[in-house]
PDB file of N, CA and C in Angstrom:
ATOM      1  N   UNK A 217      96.261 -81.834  -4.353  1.00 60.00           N
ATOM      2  CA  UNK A 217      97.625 -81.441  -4.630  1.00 60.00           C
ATOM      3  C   UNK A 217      97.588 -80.224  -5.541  1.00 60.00           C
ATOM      4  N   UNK A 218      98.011 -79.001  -5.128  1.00 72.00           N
ATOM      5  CA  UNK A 218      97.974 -77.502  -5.974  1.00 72.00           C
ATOM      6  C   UNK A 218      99.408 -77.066  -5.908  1.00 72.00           C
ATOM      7  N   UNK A 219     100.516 -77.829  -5.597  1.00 83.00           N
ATOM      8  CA  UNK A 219     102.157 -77.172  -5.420  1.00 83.00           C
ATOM      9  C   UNK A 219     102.723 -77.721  -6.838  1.00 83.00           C
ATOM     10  N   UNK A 220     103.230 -77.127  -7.526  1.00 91.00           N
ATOM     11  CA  UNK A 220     104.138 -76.599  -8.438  1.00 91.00           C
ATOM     12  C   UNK A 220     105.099 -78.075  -7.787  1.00 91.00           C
ATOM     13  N   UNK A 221     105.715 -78.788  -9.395  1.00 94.00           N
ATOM     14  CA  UNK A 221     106.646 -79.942  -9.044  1.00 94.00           C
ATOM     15  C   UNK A 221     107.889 -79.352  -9.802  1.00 94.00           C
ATOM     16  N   UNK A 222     108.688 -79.879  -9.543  1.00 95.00           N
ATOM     17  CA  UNK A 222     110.566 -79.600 -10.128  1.00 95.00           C
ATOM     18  C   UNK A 222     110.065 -79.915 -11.631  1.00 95.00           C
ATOM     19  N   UNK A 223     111.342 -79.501 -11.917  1.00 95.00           N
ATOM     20  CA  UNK A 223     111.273 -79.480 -13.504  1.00 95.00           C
ATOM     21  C   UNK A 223     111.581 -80.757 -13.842  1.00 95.00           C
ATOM     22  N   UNK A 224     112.592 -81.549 -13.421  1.00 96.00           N
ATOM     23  CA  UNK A 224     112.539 -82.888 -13.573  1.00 96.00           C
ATOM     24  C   UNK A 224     111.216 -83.207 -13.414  1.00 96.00           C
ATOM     25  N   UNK A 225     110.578 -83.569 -11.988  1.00 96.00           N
ATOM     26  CA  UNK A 225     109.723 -84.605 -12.167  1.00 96.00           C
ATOM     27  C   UNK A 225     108.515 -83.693 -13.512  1.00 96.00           C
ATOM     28  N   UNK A 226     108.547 -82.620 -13.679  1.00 96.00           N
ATOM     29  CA  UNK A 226     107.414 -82.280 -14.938  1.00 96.00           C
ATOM     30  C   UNK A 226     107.608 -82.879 -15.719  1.00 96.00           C
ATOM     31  N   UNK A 227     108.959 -83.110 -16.195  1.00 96.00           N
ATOM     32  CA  UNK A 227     109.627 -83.748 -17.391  1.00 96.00           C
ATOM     33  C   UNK A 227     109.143 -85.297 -17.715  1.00 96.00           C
ATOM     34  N   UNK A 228     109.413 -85.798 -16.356  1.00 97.00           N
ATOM     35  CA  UNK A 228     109.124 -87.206 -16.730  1.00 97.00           C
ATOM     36  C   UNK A 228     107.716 -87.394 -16.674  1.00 97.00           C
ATOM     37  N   UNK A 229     106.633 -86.501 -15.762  1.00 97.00           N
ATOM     38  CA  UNK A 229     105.342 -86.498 -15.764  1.00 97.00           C
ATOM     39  C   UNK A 229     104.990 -86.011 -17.240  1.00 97.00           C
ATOM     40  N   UNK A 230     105.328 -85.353 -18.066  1.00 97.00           N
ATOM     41  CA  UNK A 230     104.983 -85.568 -19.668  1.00 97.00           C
ATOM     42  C   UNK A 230     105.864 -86.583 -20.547  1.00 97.00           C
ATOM     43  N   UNK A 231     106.798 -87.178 -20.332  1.00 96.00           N
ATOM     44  CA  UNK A 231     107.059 -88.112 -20.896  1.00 96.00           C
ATOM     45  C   UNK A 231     106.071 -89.224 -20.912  1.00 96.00           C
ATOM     46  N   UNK A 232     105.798 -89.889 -19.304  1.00 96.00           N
ATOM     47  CA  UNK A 232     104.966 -90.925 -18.983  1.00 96.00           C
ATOM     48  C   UNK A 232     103.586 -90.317 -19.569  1.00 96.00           C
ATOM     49  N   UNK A 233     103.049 -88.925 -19.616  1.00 96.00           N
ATOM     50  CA  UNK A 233     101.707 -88.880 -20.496  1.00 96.00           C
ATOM     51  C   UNK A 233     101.562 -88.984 -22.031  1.00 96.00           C
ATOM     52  N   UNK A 234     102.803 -88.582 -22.289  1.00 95.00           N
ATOM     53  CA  UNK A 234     102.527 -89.261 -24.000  1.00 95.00           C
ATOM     54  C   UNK A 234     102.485 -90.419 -23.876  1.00 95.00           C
ATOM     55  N   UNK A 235     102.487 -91.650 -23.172  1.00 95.00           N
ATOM     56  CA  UNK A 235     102.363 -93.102 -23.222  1.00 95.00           C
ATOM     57  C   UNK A 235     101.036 -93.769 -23.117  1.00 95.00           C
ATOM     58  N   UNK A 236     100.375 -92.878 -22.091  1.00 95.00           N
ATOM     59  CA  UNK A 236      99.164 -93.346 -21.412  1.00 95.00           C
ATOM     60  C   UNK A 236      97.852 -92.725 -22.647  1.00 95.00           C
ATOM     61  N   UNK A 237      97.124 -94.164 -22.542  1.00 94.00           N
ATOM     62  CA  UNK A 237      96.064 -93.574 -23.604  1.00 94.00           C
ATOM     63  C   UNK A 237      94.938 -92.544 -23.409  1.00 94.00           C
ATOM     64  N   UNK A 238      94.905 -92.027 -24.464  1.00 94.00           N
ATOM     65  CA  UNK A 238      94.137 -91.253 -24.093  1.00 94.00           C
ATOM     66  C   UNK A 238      91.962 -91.648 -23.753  1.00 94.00           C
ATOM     67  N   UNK A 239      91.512 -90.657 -22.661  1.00 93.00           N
ATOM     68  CA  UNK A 239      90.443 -90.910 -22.275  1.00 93.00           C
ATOM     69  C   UNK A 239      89.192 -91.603 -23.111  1.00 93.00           C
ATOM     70  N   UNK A 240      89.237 -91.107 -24.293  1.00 94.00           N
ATOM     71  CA  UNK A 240      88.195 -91.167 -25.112  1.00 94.00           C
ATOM     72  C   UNK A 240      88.643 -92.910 -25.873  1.00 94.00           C
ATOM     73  N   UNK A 241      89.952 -93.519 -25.328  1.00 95.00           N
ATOM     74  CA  UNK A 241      90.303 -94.699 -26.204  1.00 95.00           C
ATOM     75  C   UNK A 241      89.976 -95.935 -24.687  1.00 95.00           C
ATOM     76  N   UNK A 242      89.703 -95.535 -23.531  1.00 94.00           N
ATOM     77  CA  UNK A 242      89.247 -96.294 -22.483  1.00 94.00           C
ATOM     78  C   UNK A 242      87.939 -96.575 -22.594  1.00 94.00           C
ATOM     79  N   UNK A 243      87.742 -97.541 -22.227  1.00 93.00           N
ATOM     80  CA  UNK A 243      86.208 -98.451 -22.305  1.00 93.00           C
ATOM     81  C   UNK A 243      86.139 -99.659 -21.502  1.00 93.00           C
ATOM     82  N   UNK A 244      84.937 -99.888 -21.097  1.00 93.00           N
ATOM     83  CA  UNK A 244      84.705-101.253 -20.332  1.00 93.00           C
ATOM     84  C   UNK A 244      84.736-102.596 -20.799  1.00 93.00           C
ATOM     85  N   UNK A 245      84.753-102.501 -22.328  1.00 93.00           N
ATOM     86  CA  UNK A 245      84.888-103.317 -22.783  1.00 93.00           C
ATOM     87  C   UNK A 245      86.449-104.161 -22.319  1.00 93.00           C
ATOM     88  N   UNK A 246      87.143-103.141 -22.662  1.00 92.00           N
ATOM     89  CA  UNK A 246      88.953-103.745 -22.955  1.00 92.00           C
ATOM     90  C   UNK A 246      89.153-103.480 -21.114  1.00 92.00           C
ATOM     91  N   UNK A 247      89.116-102.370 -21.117  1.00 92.00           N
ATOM     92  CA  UNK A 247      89.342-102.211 -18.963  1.00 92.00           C
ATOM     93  C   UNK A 247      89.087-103.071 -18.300  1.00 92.00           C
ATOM     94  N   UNK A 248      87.734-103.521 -18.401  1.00 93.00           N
ATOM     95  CA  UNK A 248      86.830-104.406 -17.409  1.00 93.00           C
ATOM     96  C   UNK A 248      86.105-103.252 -16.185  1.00 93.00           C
ATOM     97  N   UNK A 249      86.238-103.821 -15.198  1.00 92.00           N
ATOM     98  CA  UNK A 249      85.933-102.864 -14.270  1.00 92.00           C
ATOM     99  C   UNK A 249      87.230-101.692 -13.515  1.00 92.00           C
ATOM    100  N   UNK A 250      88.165-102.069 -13.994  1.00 94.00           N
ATOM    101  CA  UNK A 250      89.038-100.598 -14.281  1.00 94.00           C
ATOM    102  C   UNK A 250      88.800 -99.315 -14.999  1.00 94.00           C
ATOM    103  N   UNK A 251      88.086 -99.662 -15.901  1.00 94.00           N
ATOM    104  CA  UNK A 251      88.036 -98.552 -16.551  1.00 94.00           C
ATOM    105  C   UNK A 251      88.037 -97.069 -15.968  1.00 94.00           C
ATOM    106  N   UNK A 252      86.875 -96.870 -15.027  1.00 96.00           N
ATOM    107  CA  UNK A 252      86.901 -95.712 -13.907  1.00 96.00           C
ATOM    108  C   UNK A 252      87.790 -95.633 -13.908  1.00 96.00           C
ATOM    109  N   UNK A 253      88.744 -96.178 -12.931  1.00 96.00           N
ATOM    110  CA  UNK A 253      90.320 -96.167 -12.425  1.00 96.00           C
ATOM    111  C   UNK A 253      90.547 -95.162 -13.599  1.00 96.00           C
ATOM    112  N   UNK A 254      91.186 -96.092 -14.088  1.00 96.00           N
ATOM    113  CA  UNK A 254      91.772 -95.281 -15.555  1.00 96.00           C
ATOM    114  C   UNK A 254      91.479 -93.648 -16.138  1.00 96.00           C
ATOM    115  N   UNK A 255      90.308 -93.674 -16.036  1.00 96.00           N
ATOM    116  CA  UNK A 255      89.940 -92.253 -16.510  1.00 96.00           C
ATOM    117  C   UNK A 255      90.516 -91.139 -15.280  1.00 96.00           C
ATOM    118  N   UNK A 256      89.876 -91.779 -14.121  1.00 96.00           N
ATOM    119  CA  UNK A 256      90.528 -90.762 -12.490  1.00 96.00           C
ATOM    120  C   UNK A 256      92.172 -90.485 -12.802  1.00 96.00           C
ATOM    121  N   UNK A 257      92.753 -91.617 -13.201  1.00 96.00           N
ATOM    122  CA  UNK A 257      94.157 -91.694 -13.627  1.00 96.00           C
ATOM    123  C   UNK A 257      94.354 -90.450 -14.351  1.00 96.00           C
ATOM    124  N   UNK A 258      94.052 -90.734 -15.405  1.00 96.00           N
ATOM    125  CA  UNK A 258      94.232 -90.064 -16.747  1.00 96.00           C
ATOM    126  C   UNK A 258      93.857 -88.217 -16.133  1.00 96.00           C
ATOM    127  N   UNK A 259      92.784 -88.368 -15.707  1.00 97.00           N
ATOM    128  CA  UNK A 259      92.356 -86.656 -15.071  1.00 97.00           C
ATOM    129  C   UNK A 259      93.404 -86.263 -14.198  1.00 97.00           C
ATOM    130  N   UNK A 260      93.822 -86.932 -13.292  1.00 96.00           N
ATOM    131  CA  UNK A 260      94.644 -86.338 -12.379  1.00 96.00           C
ATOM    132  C   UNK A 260      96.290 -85.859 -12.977  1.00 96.00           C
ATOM    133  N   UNK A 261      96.547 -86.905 -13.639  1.00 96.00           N
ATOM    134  CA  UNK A 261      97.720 -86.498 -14.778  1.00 96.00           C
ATOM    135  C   UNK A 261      97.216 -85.272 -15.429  1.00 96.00           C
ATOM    136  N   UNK A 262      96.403 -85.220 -15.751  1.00 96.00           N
ATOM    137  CA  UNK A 262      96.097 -83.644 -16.397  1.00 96.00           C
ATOM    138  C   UNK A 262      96.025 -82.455 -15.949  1.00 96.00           C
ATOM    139  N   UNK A 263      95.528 -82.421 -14.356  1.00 96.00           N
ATOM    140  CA  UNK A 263      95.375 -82.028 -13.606  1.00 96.00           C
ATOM    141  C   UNK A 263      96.305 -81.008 -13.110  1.00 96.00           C
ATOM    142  N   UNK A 264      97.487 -82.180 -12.853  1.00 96.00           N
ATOM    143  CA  UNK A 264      99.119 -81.837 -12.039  1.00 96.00           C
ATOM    144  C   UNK A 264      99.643 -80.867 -13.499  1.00 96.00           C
ATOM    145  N   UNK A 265      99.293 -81.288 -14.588  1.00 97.00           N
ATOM    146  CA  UNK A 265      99.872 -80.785 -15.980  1.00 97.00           C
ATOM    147  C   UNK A 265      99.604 -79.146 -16.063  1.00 97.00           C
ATOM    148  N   UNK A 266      98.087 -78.789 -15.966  1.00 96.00           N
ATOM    149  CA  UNK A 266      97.846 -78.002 -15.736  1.00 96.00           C
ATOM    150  C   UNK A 266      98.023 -77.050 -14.569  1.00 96.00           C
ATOM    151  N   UNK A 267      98.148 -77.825 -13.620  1.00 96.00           N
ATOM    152  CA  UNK A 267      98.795 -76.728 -12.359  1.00 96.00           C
ATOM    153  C   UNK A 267     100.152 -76.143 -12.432  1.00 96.00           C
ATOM    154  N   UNK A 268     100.636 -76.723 -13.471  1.00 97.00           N
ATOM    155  CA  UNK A 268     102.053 -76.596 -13.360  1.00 97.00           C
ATOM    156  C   UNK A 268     101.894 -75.994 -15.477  1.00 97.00           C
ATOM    157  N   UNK A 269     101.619 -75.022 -15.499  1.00 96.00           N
ATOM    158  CA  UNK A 269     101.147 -74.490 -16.772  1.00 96.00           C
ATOM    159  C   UNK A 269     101.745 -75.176 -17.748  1.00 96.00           C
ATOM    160  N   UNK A 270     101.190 -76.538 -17.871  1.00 96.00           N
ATOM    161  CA  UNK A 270     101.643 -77.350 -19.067  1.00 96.00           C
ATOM    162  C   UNK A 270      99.750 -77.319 -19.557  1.00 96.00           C
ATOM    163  N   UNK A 271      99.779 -77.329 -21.028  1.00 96.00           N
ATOM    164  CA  UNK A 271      98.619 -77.307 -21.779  1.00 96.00           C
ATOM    165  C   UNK A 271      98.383 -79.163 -21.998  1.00 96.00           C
ATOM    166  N   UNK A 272      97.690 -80.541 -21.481  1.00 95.00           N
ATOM    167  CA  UNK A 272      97.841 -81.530 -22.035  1.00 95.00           C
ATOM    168  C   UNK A 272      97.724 -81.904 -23.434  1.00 95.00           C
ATOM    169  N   UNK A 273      97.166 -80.893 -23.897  1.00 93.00           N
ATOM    170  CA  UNK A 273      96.894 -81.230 -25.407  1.00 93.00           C
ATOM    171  C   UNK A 273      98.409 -80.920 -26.674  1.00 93.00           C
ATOM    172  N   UNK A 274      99.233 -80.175 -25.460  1.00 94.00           N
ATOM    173  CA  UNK A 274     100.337 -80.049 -26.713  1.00 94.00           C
ATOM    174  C   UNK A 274     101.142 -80.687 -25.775  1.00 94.00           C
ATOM    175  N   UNK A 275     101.084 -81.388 -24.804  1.00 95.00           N
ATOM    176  CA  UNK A 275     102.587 -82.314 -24.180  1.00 95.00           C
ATOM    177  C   UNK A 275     103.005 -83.206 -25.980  1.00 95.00           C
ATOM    178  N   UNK A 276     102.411 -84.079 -26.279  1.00 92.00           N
ATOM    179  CA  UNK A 276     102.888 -84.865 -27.154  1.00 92.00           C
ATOM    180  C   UNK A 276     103.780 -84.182 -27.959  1.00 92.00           C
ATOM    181  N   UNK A 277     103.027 -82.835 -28.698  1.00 90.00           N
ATOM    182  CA  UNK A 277     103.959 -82.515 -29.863  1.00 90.00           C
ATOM    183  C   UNK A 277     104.876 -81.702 -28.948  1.00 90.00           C
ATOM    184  N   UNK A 278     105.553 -81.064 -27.665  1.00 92.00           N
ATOM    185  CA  UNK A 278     106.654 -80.932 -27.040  1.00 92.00           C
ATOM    186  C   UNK A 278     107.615 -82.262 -27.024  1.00 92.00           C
ATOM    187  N   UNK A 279     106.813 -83.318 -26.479  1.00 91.00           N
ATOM    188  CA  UNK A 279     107.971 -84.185 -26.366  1.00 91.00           C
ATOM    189  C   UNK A 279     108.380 -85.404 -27.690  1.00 91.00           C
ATOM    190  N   UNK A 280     107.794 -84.774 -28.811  1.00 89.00           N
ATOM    191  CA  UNK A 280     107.643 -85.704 -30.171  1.00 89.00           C
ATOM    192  C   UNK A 280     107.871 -85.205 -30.906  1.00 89.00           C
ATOM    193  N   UNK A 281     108.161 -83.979 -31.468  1.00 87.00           N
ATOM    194  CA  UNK A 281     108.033 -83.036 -32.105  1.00 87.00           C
ATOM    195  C   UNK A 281     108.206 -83.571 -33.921  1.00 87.00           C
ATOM    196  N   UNK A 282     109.270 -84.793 -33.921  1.00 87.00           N
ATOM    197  CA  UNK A 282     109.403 -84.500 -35.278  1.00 87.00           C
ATOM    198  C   UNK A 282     108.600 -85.946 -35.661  1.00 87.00           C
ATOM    199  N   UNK A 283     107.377 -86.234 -34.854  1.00 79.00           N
ATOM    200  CA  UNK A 283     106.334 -86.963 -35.209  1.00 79.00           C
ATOM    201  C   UNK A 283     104.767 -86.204 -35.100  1.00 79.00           C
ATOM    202  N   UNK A 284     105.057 -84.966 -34.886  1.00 65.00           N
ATOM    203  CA  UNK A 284     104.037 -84.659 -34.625  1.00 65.00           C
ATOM    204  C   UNK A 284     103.369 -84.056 -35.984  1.00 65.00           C
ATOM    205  N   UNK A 285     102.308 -84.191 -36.566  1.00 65.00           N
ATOM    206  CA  UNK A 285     101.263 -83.314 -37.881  1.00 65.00           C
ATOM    207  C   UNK A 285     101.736 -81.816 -37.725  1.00 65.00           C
ATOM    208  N   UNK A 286     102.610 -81.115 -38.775  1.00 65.00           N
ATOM    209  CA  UNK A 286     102.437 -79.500 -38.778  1.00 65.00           C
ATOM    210  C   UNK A 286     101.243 -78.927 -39.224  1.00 65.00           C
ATOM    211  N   UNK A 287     100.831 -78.301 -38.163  1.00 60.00           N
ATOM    212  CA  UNK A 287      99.402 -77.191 -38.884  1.00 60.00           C
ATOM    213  C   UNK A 287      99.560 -76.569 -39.788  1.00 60.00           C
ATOM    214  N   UNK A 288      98.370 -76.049 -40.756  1.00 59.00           N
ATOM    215  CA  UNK A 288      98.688 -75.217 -41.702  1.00 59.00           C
ATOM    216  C   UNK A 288      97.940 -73.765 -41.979  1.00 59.00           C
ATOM    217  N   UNK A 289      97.894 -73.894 -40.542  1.00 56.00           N
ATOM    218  CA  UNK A 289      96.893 -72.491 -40.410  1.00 56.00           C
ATOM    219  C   UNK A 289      97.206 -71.596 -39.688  1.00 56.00           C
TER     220      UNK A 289
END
């Protein structure tokens, strides 16, 4: 999938990614044998994010803003 989505569904596709945990907090321990799943999950959400010039690393503080840490640099 490389096509550009509506602005709605972007919208709710970064809403639903500030929810979903992030990669490095998945493990086999808590997953089980999901875990894979999960990570493929998690990439492809990033994926669509980036095709559609959203940065994943600043969705949160877009859609959180007055929870998000101000930098000081």
């Amino acid at each position: 999938m490389s096509e550009k989505i509506n602005d709605d569904a972007l919208q709710a596709l970064k809403i639903a990614f500030t929810y979903m945990p992030k990669a490095i907090e998945i493990n086999k321990y808590e997953y089980g044998d999901r875990y894979q799943t999960a990570l493929e999950h998690i990439q492809t959400v990033r994926e669509i994010l980036l095709i559609n010039d959203v940065d994943p690393e600043e969705v949160y503080g877009e859609i959180n803003p007055e929870s998000t840490p101000r930098s000081t640099y």
